[in-house]
Short mmCIF file of C-alpha atoms in Angstrom, two decimals:
data_model
loop_
_atom_site.label_atom_id
_atom_site.label_comp_id
_atom_site.label_asym_id
_atom_site.label_seq_id
_atom_site.Cartn_x
_atom_site.Cartn_y
_atom_site.Cartn_z
CA UNK A 23 114.83 95.80 96.86
CA UNK A 24 111.90 98.27 96.80
CA UNK A 25 112.52 101.32 99.00
CA UNK A 26 110.80 101.33 102.18
CA UNK A 27 107.74 103.77 102.73
CA UNK A 28 107.45 106.34 105.46
CA UNK A 29 103.98 108.29 106.57
CA UNK A 30 103.43 110.97 108.60
CA UNK A 31 100.05 111.74 110.19
CA UNK A 32 99.27 114.19 112.97
CA UNK A 33 96.32 116.65 112.85
CA UNK A 34 95.74 119.71 111.34
CA UNK A 35 98.59 122.48 111.54
CA UNK A 36 100.97 120.27 113.92
CA UNK A 37 103.54 120.90 110.75
CA UNK A 38 102.66 117.65 108.54
CA UNK A 39 103.40 119.78 105.73
CA UNK A 40 106.75 122.27 106.85
CA UNK A 41 108.12 118.96 107.82
CA UNK A 42 107.03 116.75 104.17
CA UNK A 43 108.67 119.82 102.69
CA UNK A 44 111.50 120.58 104.92
CA UNK A 45 112.48 116.68 104.37
CA UNK A 46 111.56 116.08 100.63
CA UNK A 47 113.19 120.05 100.47
CA UNK A 48 115.16 120.29 96.94
CA UNK A 49 115.34 116.49 96.68
CA UNK A 50 112.02 116.53 95.01
CA UNK A 51 112.59 116.41 91.32
CA UNK A 52 110.17 117.91 89.23
CA UNK A 53 109.64 116.50 85.93
CA UNK A 54 108.51 119.09 83.74
CA UNK A 55 106.19 117.11 81.58
CA UNK A 56 105.04 115.20 83.52
CA UNK A 57 101.19 116.37 83.83
CA UNK A 58 99.49 116.49 87.52
CA UNK A 59 102.10 114.25 89.00
CA UNK A 60 104.02 116.38 91.32
CA UNK A 61 101.30 119.58 92.01
CA UNK A 62 99.81 117.62 94.59
CA UNK A 63 102.99 116.61 96.15
CA UNK A 64 101.56 113.56 98.22
CA UNK A 65 105.38 111.46 97.82
CA UNK A 66 108.52 111.98 97.50
CA UNK A 67 111.87 110.29 97.33
CA UNK A 68 114.38 111.35 100.29
CA UNK A 69 118.03 110.01 101.16
CA UNK A 70 119.11 109.81 104.34
CA UNK A 71 123.07 109.07 105.50
CA UNK A 72 122.57 105.68 103.08
CA UNK A 73 119.02 104.61 103.24
CA UNK A 74 116.50 106.24 100.73
CA UNK A 75 112.99 106.08 100.83
CA UNK A 76 109.63 107.16 99.84
CA UNK A 77 108.17 109.83 102.18
CA UNK A 78 104.05 110.23 101.98
CA UNK A 79 101.98 112.86 103.51
CA UNK A 80 98.70 111.25 104.74
CA UNK A 81 97.22 114.82 105.35
CA UNK A 82 95.50 117.12 103.06
CA UNK A 83 92.03 117.39 103.72
CA UNK A 84 91.87 119.46 106.61
CA UNK A 85 88.69 119.31 108.28
CA UNK A 86 87.04 122.18 110.21
CA UNK A 87 85.41 120.70 113.40
CA UNK A 88 86.86 118.55 116.16
CA UNK A 89 84.74 115.64 115.64
CA UNK A 90 85.56 115.45 111.93
CA UNK A 91 89.17 115.72 112.86
CA UNK A 92 89.42 112.70 114.77
CA UNK A 93 87.49 110.62 112.01
CA UNK A 94 90.10 112.07 109.38
CA UNK A 95 92.68 110.85 111.45
CA UNK A 96 91.67 108.05 112.26
CA UNK A 97 91.05 107.58 108.03
CA UNK A 98 94.75 108.86 107.99
CA UNK A 99 96.08 106.69 110.45
CA UNK A 100 94.78 104.02 109.07
CA UNK A 101 96.08 104.64 105.56
CA UNK A 102 99.68 104.51 107.22
CA UNK A 103 99.14 101.70 109.35
CA UNK A 104 97.99 99.71 105.39
CA UNK A 105 100.98 100.97 103.27
CA UNK A 106 103.80 102.15 105.35
CA UNK A 107 106.92 100.33 106.94
CA UNK A 108 107.17 103.26 109.54
CA UNK A 109 105.00 105.76 110.57
CA UNK A 110 105.83 109.37 111.33
CA UNK A 111 103.20 110.65 114.59
CA UNK A 112 103.71 114.85 114.58
CA UNK A 113 101.75 116.53 117.47
CA UNK A 114 102.22 119.93 118.57
CA UNK A 115 104.31 120.73 121.90
CA UNK A 116 102.16 124.43 121.68
CA UNK A 117 99.10 122.94 121.88
CA UNK A 118 100.57 120.22 123.82
CA UNK A 119 98.65 117.28 124.15
CA UNK A 120 94.91 116.96 122.90
CA UNK A 121 92.66 114.01 123.12
CA UNK A 122 92.57 112.97 119.54
CA UNK A 123 96.46 112.67 119.87
CA UNK A 124 95.72 109.72 122.31
CA UNK A 125 93.22 108.54 120.46
CA UNK A 126 95.35 107.69 117.15
CA UNK A 127 97.86 107.09 118.99
CA UNK A 128 95.61 103.98 120.24
CA UNK A 129 95.16 102.95 117.52
CA UNK A 130 99.13 103.17 115.72
CA UNK A 131 100.22 101.24 118.81
CA UNK A 132 97.69 98.66 118.38
CA UNK A 133 98.35 98.43 114.76
CA UNK A 134 102.28 97.01 116.23
CA UNK A 135 104.02 99.12 113.29
CA UNK A 136 107.22 101.13 114.66
CA UNK A 137 106.05 104.45 115.26
CA UNK A 138 108.18 107.48 115.69
CA UNK A 139 106.92 109.91 117.57
CA UNK A 140 107.74 113.71 117.05
CA UNK A 141 106.92 116.79 118.68
CA UNK A 142 107.41 119.78 116.62
CA UNK A 143 107.65 123.83 117.48
CA UNK A 144 110.46 122.78 119.50
CA UNK A 145 112.13 125.76 118.51
CA UNK A 146 114.20 126.14 122.01
CA UNK A 147 115.19 122.86 123.87
CA UNK A 148 116.10 124.53 127.00
CA UNK A 149 112.23 126.60 127.32
CA UNK A 150 110.14 123.57 125.47
CA UNK A 151 111.65 119.90 127.11
CA UNK A 152 109.60 120.18 130.27
CA UNK A 153 106.40 120.01 127.71
CA UNK A 154 107.75 117.47 125.69
CA UNK A 155 108.07 115.11 127.95
CA UNK A 156 104.37 115.16 128.39
CA UNK A 157 104.03 113.42 125.24
CA UNK A 158 105.58 110.41 126.79
CA UNK A 159 101.85 109.85 127.96
CA UNK A 160 101.07 108.50 124.65
CA UNK A 161 102.76 105.23 125.57
CA UNK A 162 104.41 104.98 121.90
CA UNK A 163 107.90 105.49 122.93
CA UNK A 164 110.38 108.43 123.53
CA UNK A 165 109.32 111.87 122.00
CA UNK A 166 111.57 113.31 119.33
CA UNK A 167 111.73 116.68 119.60
CA UNK A 168 111.94 118.69 116.60
CA UNK A 169 111.24 122.17 114.60
CA UNK A 170 110.22 121.74 111.26
CA UNK A 171 110.56 124.95 110.36
CA UNK A 172 113.72 126.12 111.61
CA UNK A 173 114.48 122.37 110.59
CA UNK A 174 116.23 121.50 114.38
CA UNK A 175 116.41 117.89 115.37
CA UNK A 176 115.33 116.74 111.86
CA UNK A 177 118.55 114.24 111.69
CA UNK A 178 117.92 112.89 115.00
CA UNK A 179 114.13 111.62 114.18
CA UNK A 180 115.67 110.82 110.58
CA UNK A 181 117.99 108.38 112.48
CA UNK A 182 114.95 106.91 114.91
CA UNK A 183 112.98 106.23 111.31
CA UNK A 184 116.03 104.61 109.42
CA UNK A 185 116.52 102.16 112.99
CA UNK A 186 112.96 100.25 111.62
CA UNK A 187 113.93 99.99 108.37
CA UNK A 188 114.28 95.91 107.28
CA UNK A 189 118.08 94.75 107.40
CA UNK A 190 118.34 93.10 103.54
CA UNK A 191 117.51 89.94 103.92
CA UNK A 192 119.61 87.41 102.27
CA UNK A 193 116.59 85.72 101.43
CA UNK A 194 114.55 88.36 100.30
CA UNK A 195 117.54 89.41 97.65
CA UNK A 196 117.22 86.01 95.90
CA UNK A 197 113.39 86.57 94.96
CA UNK A 198 114.31 87.05 91.03
CA UNK A 199 110.54 86.37 90.17
CA UNK A 200 109.10 89.70 88.37
CA UNK A 201 106.98 91.37 90.09
CA UNK A 202 103.75 93.33 88.04
CA UNK A 203 102.05 95.95 89.32
CA UNK A 204 98.72 96.61 87.86
CA UNK A 205 97.74 99.87 88.78
CA UNK A 206 94.62 102.21 87.19
CA UNK A 207 91.21 104.40 88.00
CA UNK A 208 88.55 102.35 90.08
CA UNK A 209 86.89 99.63 88.08
CA UNK A 210 88.46 99.78 84.52
CA UNK A 211 88.73 96.25 85.20
CA UNK A 212 91.72 95.53 87.18
CA UNK A 213 90.88 92.73 89.79
CA UNK A 214 89.06 91.24 86.60
CA UNK A 215 92.25 90.87 84.71
CA UNK A 216 93.94 89.46 87.33
CA UNK A 217 91.45 86.53 87.79
CA UNK A 218 91.05 85.92 84.47
CA UNK A 219 95.19 85.37 84.36
CA UNK A 220 94.57 83.13 87.51
CA UNK A 221 91.92 81.29 85.50
CA UNK A 222 93.85 77.69 84.34
CA UNK A 223 95.91 78.15 86.96
CA UNK A 224 93.97 78.03 90.12
CA UNK A 225 95.91 75.40 92.22
CA UNK A 226 98.94 77.14 92.38
CA UNK A 227 97.66 80.74 93.54
CA UNK A 228 99.42 81.75 96.65
CA UNK A 229 98.33 84.52 98.86
CA UNK A 230 101.78 84.87 100.09
CA UNK A 231 102.00 85.57 103.42
CA UNK A 232 103.63 88.43 105.45
CA UNK A 233 102.53 90.99 103.15
CA UNK A 234 101.57 93.75 105.55
CA UNK A 235 100.02 96.26 102.81
CA UNK A 236 96.99 96.25 101.57
CA UNK A 237 97.95 95.21 97.88
CA UNK A 238 97.38 91.67 97.47
CA UNK A 239 100.08 89.73 95.84
CA UNK A 240 99.09 86.82 93.72
CA UNK A 241 101.92 84.19 92.21
CA UNK A 242 101.00 83.16 89.06
CA UNK A 243 102.86 80.17 87.09
CA UNK A 244 102.75 80.84 83.23
CA UNK A 245 104.52 78.43 81.01
CA UNK A 246 106.98 77.27 84.19
CA UNK A 247 107.70 80.78 85.19
CA UNK A 248 106.73 82.22 88.39
CA UNK A 249 105.43 85.93 87.83
CA UNK A 250 104.05 87.80 91.38
CA UNK A 251 101.28 89.90 90.50
CA UNK A 252 100.88 93.01 93.17
CA UNK A 253 97.08 94.56 92.89
CA UNK A 254 95.92 97.11 94.38
CA UNK A 255 92.57 96.66 94.09
CA UNK A 256 91.94 94.88 97.48
CA UNK A 257 90.27 97.51 99.25
CA UNK A 258 87.44 99.28 98.45
CA UNK A 259 87.19 102.31 100.80
CA UNK A 260 83.78 104.09 101.32
CA UNK A 261 84.75 107.39 101.20
CA UNK A 262 82.66 111.03 101.95
CA UNK A 263 85.15 112.91 100.08
CA UNK A 264 85.95 112.43 96.14
CA UNK A 265 89.89 114.14 97.00
CA UNK A 266 90.84 112.09 99.64
CA UNK A 267 89.14 108.68 97.84
CA UNK A 268 92.17 109.97 94.91
CA UNK A 269 94.59 110.69 97.27
CA UNK A 270 93.77 107.38 99.37
CA UNK A 271 94.24 105.56 95.12
CA UNK A 272 97.13 107.53 94.70
CA UNK A 273 99.54 106.64 97.92
CA UNK A 274 98.64 102.81 97.61
CA UNK A 275 99.90 103.36 93.80
CA UNK A 276 102.60 104.71 94.98
CA UNK A 277 102.98 101.54 97.57
CA UNK A 278 102.75 99.47 94.67
CA UNK A 279 104.86 101.00 92.04
CA UNK A 280 107.39 100.87 94.40
CA UNK A 281 107.24 97.12 94.92
CA UNK A 282 107.30 96.36 91.09
CA UNK A 283 109.60 95.83 88.19
CA UNK A 284 107.02 96.19 85.43
CA UNK A 285 103.36 98.78 86.13
CA UNK A 286 100.54 97.85 83.78
CA UNK A 287 98.48 100.66 83.68
CA UNK A 288 94.78 99.67 82.58
CA UNK A 289 92.53 102.17 81.04
CA UNK A 290 89.19 102.13 80.25
CA UNK A 291 88.41 101.53 75.92
CA UNK A 292 85.14 103.20 76.42
CA UNK A 293 86.25 105.85 78.73
CA UNK A 294 89.16 106.34 77.25
CA UNK A 295 92.19 107.66 78.75
CA UNK A 296 92.23 110.26 81.09
CA UNK A 297 93.62 112.83 83.22
CA UNK A 298 93.76 110.57 86.10
CA UNK A 299 95.40 107.78 83.86
CA UNK A 300 97.89 110.14 83.29
CA UNK A 301 99.12 110.74 86.88
CA UNK A 302 98.84 107.53 87.61
CA UNK A 303 101.10 106.32 84.81
CA UNK A 304 103.37 109.17 85.43
CA UNK A 305 103.95 107.45 88.96
CA UNK A 306 105.39 104.98 87.22
CA UNK A 307 107.41 106.95 84.93
CA UNK A 308 109.13 108.91 87.88
CA UNK A 309 109.99 105.82 89.59
CA UNK A 310 111.93 104.51 86.52
CA UNK A 311 109.32 101.40 85.53
CA UNK A 312 108.87 98.96 83.21
CA UNK A 313 105.49 100.76 81.50
CA UNK A 314 102.54 98.79 79.79
CA UNK A 315 99.57 100.51 78.80
CA UNK A 316 96.52 97.89 79.09
CA UNK A 317 93.65 98.93 77.37
CA UNK A 318 90.69 96.97 78.57
CA UNK A 319 87.48 96.47 77.17
CA UNK A 320 88.51 96.45 74.07
CA UNK A 321 85.74 94.08 72.85
CA UNK A 322 83.31 96.80 73.83
CA UNK A 323 84.79 98.92 70.96
CA UNK A 324 83.09 99.59 67.41
CA UNK A 325 85.76 98.81 65.11
CA UNK A 326 87.16 99.54 61.40
CA UNK A 327 90.62 99.17 60.02
CA UNK A 328 91.71 102.74 61.07
CA UNK A 329 90.70 101.80 64.64
CA UNK A 330 93.37 100.62 66.54
CA UNK A 331 96.45 103.70 64.77
CA UNK A 332 93.69 106.54 66.30
CA UNK A 333 93.07 105.28 70.07
CA UNK A 334 96.86 104.52 70.03
CA UNK A 335 96.97 108.40 68.72
CA UNK A 336 95.09 109.36 70.87
CA UNK A 337 96.75 107.28 74.13
CA UNK A 338 100.09 108.44 72.85
CA UNK A 339 99.54 112.11 72.53
CA UNK A 340 97.70 112.13 76.83
CA UNK A 341 100.86 110.31 78.13
CA UNK A 342 103.26 112.14 75.76
CA UNK A 343 105.80 111.96 78.05
CA UNK A 344 106.32 108.11 77.99
CA UNK A 345 106.14 107.33 74.94
CA UNK A 346 108.54 104.37 75.69
CA UNK A 347 105.76 102.71 77.08
CA UNK A 348 104.15 99.88 74.81
CA UNK A 349 100.35 99.36 73.99
CA UNK A 350 98.37 96.66 74.77
CA UNK A 351 94.56 95.93 73.72
CA UNK A 352 92.70 92.77 75.61
CA UNK A 353 89.64 92.33 77.16
CA UNK A 354 89.02 90.68 80.73
CA UNK A 355 85.57 89.68 80.33
CA UNK A 356 86.85 87.55 76.93
CA UNK A 357 90.34 86.96 78.31
CA UNK A 358 91.13 88.04 74.40
CA UNK A 359 95.30 88.80 73.80
CA UNK A 360 95.49 88.27 77.69
CA UNK A 361 98.57 85.43 77.39
CA UNK A 362 100.87 87.78 75.46
CA UNK A 363 100.98 90.02 78.16
CA UNK A 364 103.40 87.67 79.33
CA UNK A 365 105.72 87.79 76.52
CA UNK A 366 105.21 91.67 76.65
CA UNK A 367 106.19 91.42 80.41
CA UNK A 368 109.26 89.21 79.63
CA UNK A 369 110.29 91.43 76.94
CA UNK A 370 110.37 94.45 79.03
CA UNK A 371 111.79 92.75 81.80
CA UNK A 372 114.77 91.89 79.42
CA UNK A 373 115.17 95.80 78.40
CA UNK A 374 114.96 96.80 82.02
CA UNK A 375 117.96 94.99 82.91
CA UNK A 376 119.75 95.38 79.03
CA UNK A 377 123.53 96.57 79.40
CA UNK A 378 125.41 98.62 76.67
CA UNK A 379 128.74 98.13 76.58
CA UNK A 380 130.45 101.29 76.96
CA UNK A 381 132.50 101.14 73.63
CA UNK A 382 129.39 100.50 71.62
CA UNK A 383 127.67 103.67 73.64
CA UNK A 384 130.58 105.76 72.61
CA UNK A 385 130.43 104.83 69.34
CA UNK A 386 126.50 105.92 69.36
CA UNK A 387 127.24 108.81 70.74
CA UNK A 388 130.21 110.19 68.21
CA UNK A 389 127.60 109.04 65.27
CA UNK A 390 124.92 111.04 66.84
CA UNK A 391 127.09 114.21 67.49
CA UNK A 392 128.41 114.47 64.02
CA UNK A 393 124.74 114.23 62.98
CA UNK A 394 123.23 116.84 65.06
CA UNK A 395 126.72 119.89 66.40
CA UNK A 396 125.76 119.76 70.40
CA UNK A 397 124.11 123.67 71.30
CA UNK A 398 126.72 126.02 71.85
CA UNK A 399 125.72 129.29 74.63
CA UNK A 400 127.82 132.53 74.06
CA UNK A 401 130.14 131.26 71.62
CA UNK A 402 130.86 128.13 74.27
CA UNK A 403 130.07 124.93 72.54
CA UNK A 404 128.95 122.09 74.55
CA UNK A 405 131.51 118.93 74.52
CA UNK A 406 131.01 115.48 75.15
CA UNK A 407 133.49 113.18 76.31
CA UNK A 408 132.30 110.07 77.12
CA UNK A 409 128.86 107.93 78.05
CA UNK A 410 128.64 104.91 80.52
CA UNK A 411 126.38 102.36 81.57
CA UNK A 412 125.69 102.72 85.12
CA UNK A 413 123.13 100.48 86.34
CA UNK A 414 119.82 98.84 85.26
CA UNK A 415 116.22 98.41 86.27
CA UNK A 416 115.92 101.13 84.98
CA UNK A 417 119.26 101.33 82.45
CA UNK A 418 120.84 104.60 83.96
CA UNK A 419 123.70 106.45 82.00
CA UNK A 420 126.53 108.84 82.83
CA UNK A 421 127.23 111.44 80.21
CA UNK A 422 130.76 113.72 81.11
CA UNK A 423 130.49 116.92 79.44
CA UNK A 424 132.57 120.14 79.12
CA UNK A 425 129.63 122.26 80.78
CA UNK A 426 126.42 121.57 82.26
CA UNK A 427 124.76 124.34 81.74
CA UNK A 428 125.04 123.70 77.85
CA UNK A 429 123.40 120.00 78.10
CA UNK A 430 119.91 120.90 76.61
CA UNK A 431 117.35 118.53 78.08
CA UNK A 432 116.28 118.33 74.58
CA UNK A 433 119.94 117.45 73.16
CA UNK A 434 119.84 114.43 76.08
CA UNK A 435 116.89 113.26 74.69
CA UNK A 436 118.01 113.36 71.01
CA UNK A 437 120.80 111.01 72.44
CA UNK A 438 118.25 109.00 74.10
CA UNK A 439 116.47 108.66 71.13
CA UNK A 440 119.76 107.84 69.11
CA UNK A 441 120.28 104.38 72.27
CA UNK A 442 116.55 103.68 71.86
CA UNK A 443 116.92 103.68 67.64
CA UNK A 444 120.27 100.97 68.17
CA UNK A 445 118.83 98.94 71.09
CA UNK A 446 115.20 99.13 71.47
CA UNK A 447 114.04 99.67 75.27
CA UNK A 448 110.89 98.89 74.52
CA UNK A 449 108.64 99.60 77.86
CA UNK A 450 111.32 100.90 80.04
CA UNK A 451 112.30 104.51 81.02
CA UNK A 452 116.04 105.63 80.77
CA UNK A 453 117.54 107.67 82.92
CA UNK A 454 120.76 110.12 81.95
CA UNK A 455 123.28 111.90 84.40
CA UNK A 456 124.99 114.61 83.68
CA UNK A 457 128.45 115.26 85.07
CA UNK A 458 130.84 117.68 84.34
CA UNK A 459 134.71 117.20 83.94
CA UNK A 460 137.06 120.23 83.04
CA UNK A 461 139.40 120.01 80.05
CA UNK A 462 142.16 119.34 82.15
CA UNK A 463 140.44 116.22 83.50
CA UNK A 464 140.52 115.12 80.08
#
């Protein structure tokens, strides 16, 4: 099941970022060596009670004149309507109800998406409540008073938001088909890859009804097995501002990746791997998805016997934080190697769902510890007691130790490499959680 997506929309200076940061709080995990992913924090994982969701901030570029503000807000609202399951529309009690609020409210109301109307900067409920009631005039439900800065009312707001999350349908749960998102910069050939894969199977193409997102889901049957491809290339937006377009495509990438099991990161062979590619791949990495790097337009590259090796080194260097990702060289134009994509997808899915018996894991760990002594600090040495796998997609392990502080990132990485040597786990990231157990708990 993919997590619901919640988007924040509102005028400049009403506190979108303050609210975003209040919700994302400490929960943003900054992946140290993932380039550029968390710098422009557009999205974050948030959990409330037993619900987890992805929060998206649609703002980002603050326009200076009021007519620009309205058109920007409309764009942001459109992004939210396209990609979110629930929309938080944030207004400002001190500025009161503004014309552009009403215009955006109309748009949100027509979209039929659930909207939670939030009135921010209510530092004192007794003092500001009469002003909050004014926002009933927007006609999109009860205003929820909050103060993002002092974190007042945030719980009530989240209660409203999670009310709209879909209950798990039994039908939905049964959809066992692998879901594959095709992501990448504009014009790297995402759509042509899908079209080529569809080529021979044109009869069975069904754009799956009921997907409200702007990503187009296409079911393709290959060798009697059905795969669902999520294409993010559907919408071409005319955008005046390059950053805005980039932000928009990143938001769409996040929502597509969220719904996928495997992510194909498409790179243009001629252009080579870029920082934007690293950013896009980083989203899949952070989300723990299976990753296949698809180098498209391979037919356009002059080759000798060293080409592949050199190219691979370049890709691995830029995407150094995901050494597990598989790389394929294809051409959507000629169809070269595209059928092999399915084998690769099947393999990665198998690895994502692989479970390793606890006994075997502990043997690997004991051996690893014998070969390389755990780190120590001020005379205290790290002891590893026990390791067990707790879930799949991605395979997730918990290691029990005597002192969490001593478990350096590099030692976890060392154990990961040992586990990979034994089981491969190609194409999928692995997650490790370190838990402390005192000596007496043994």
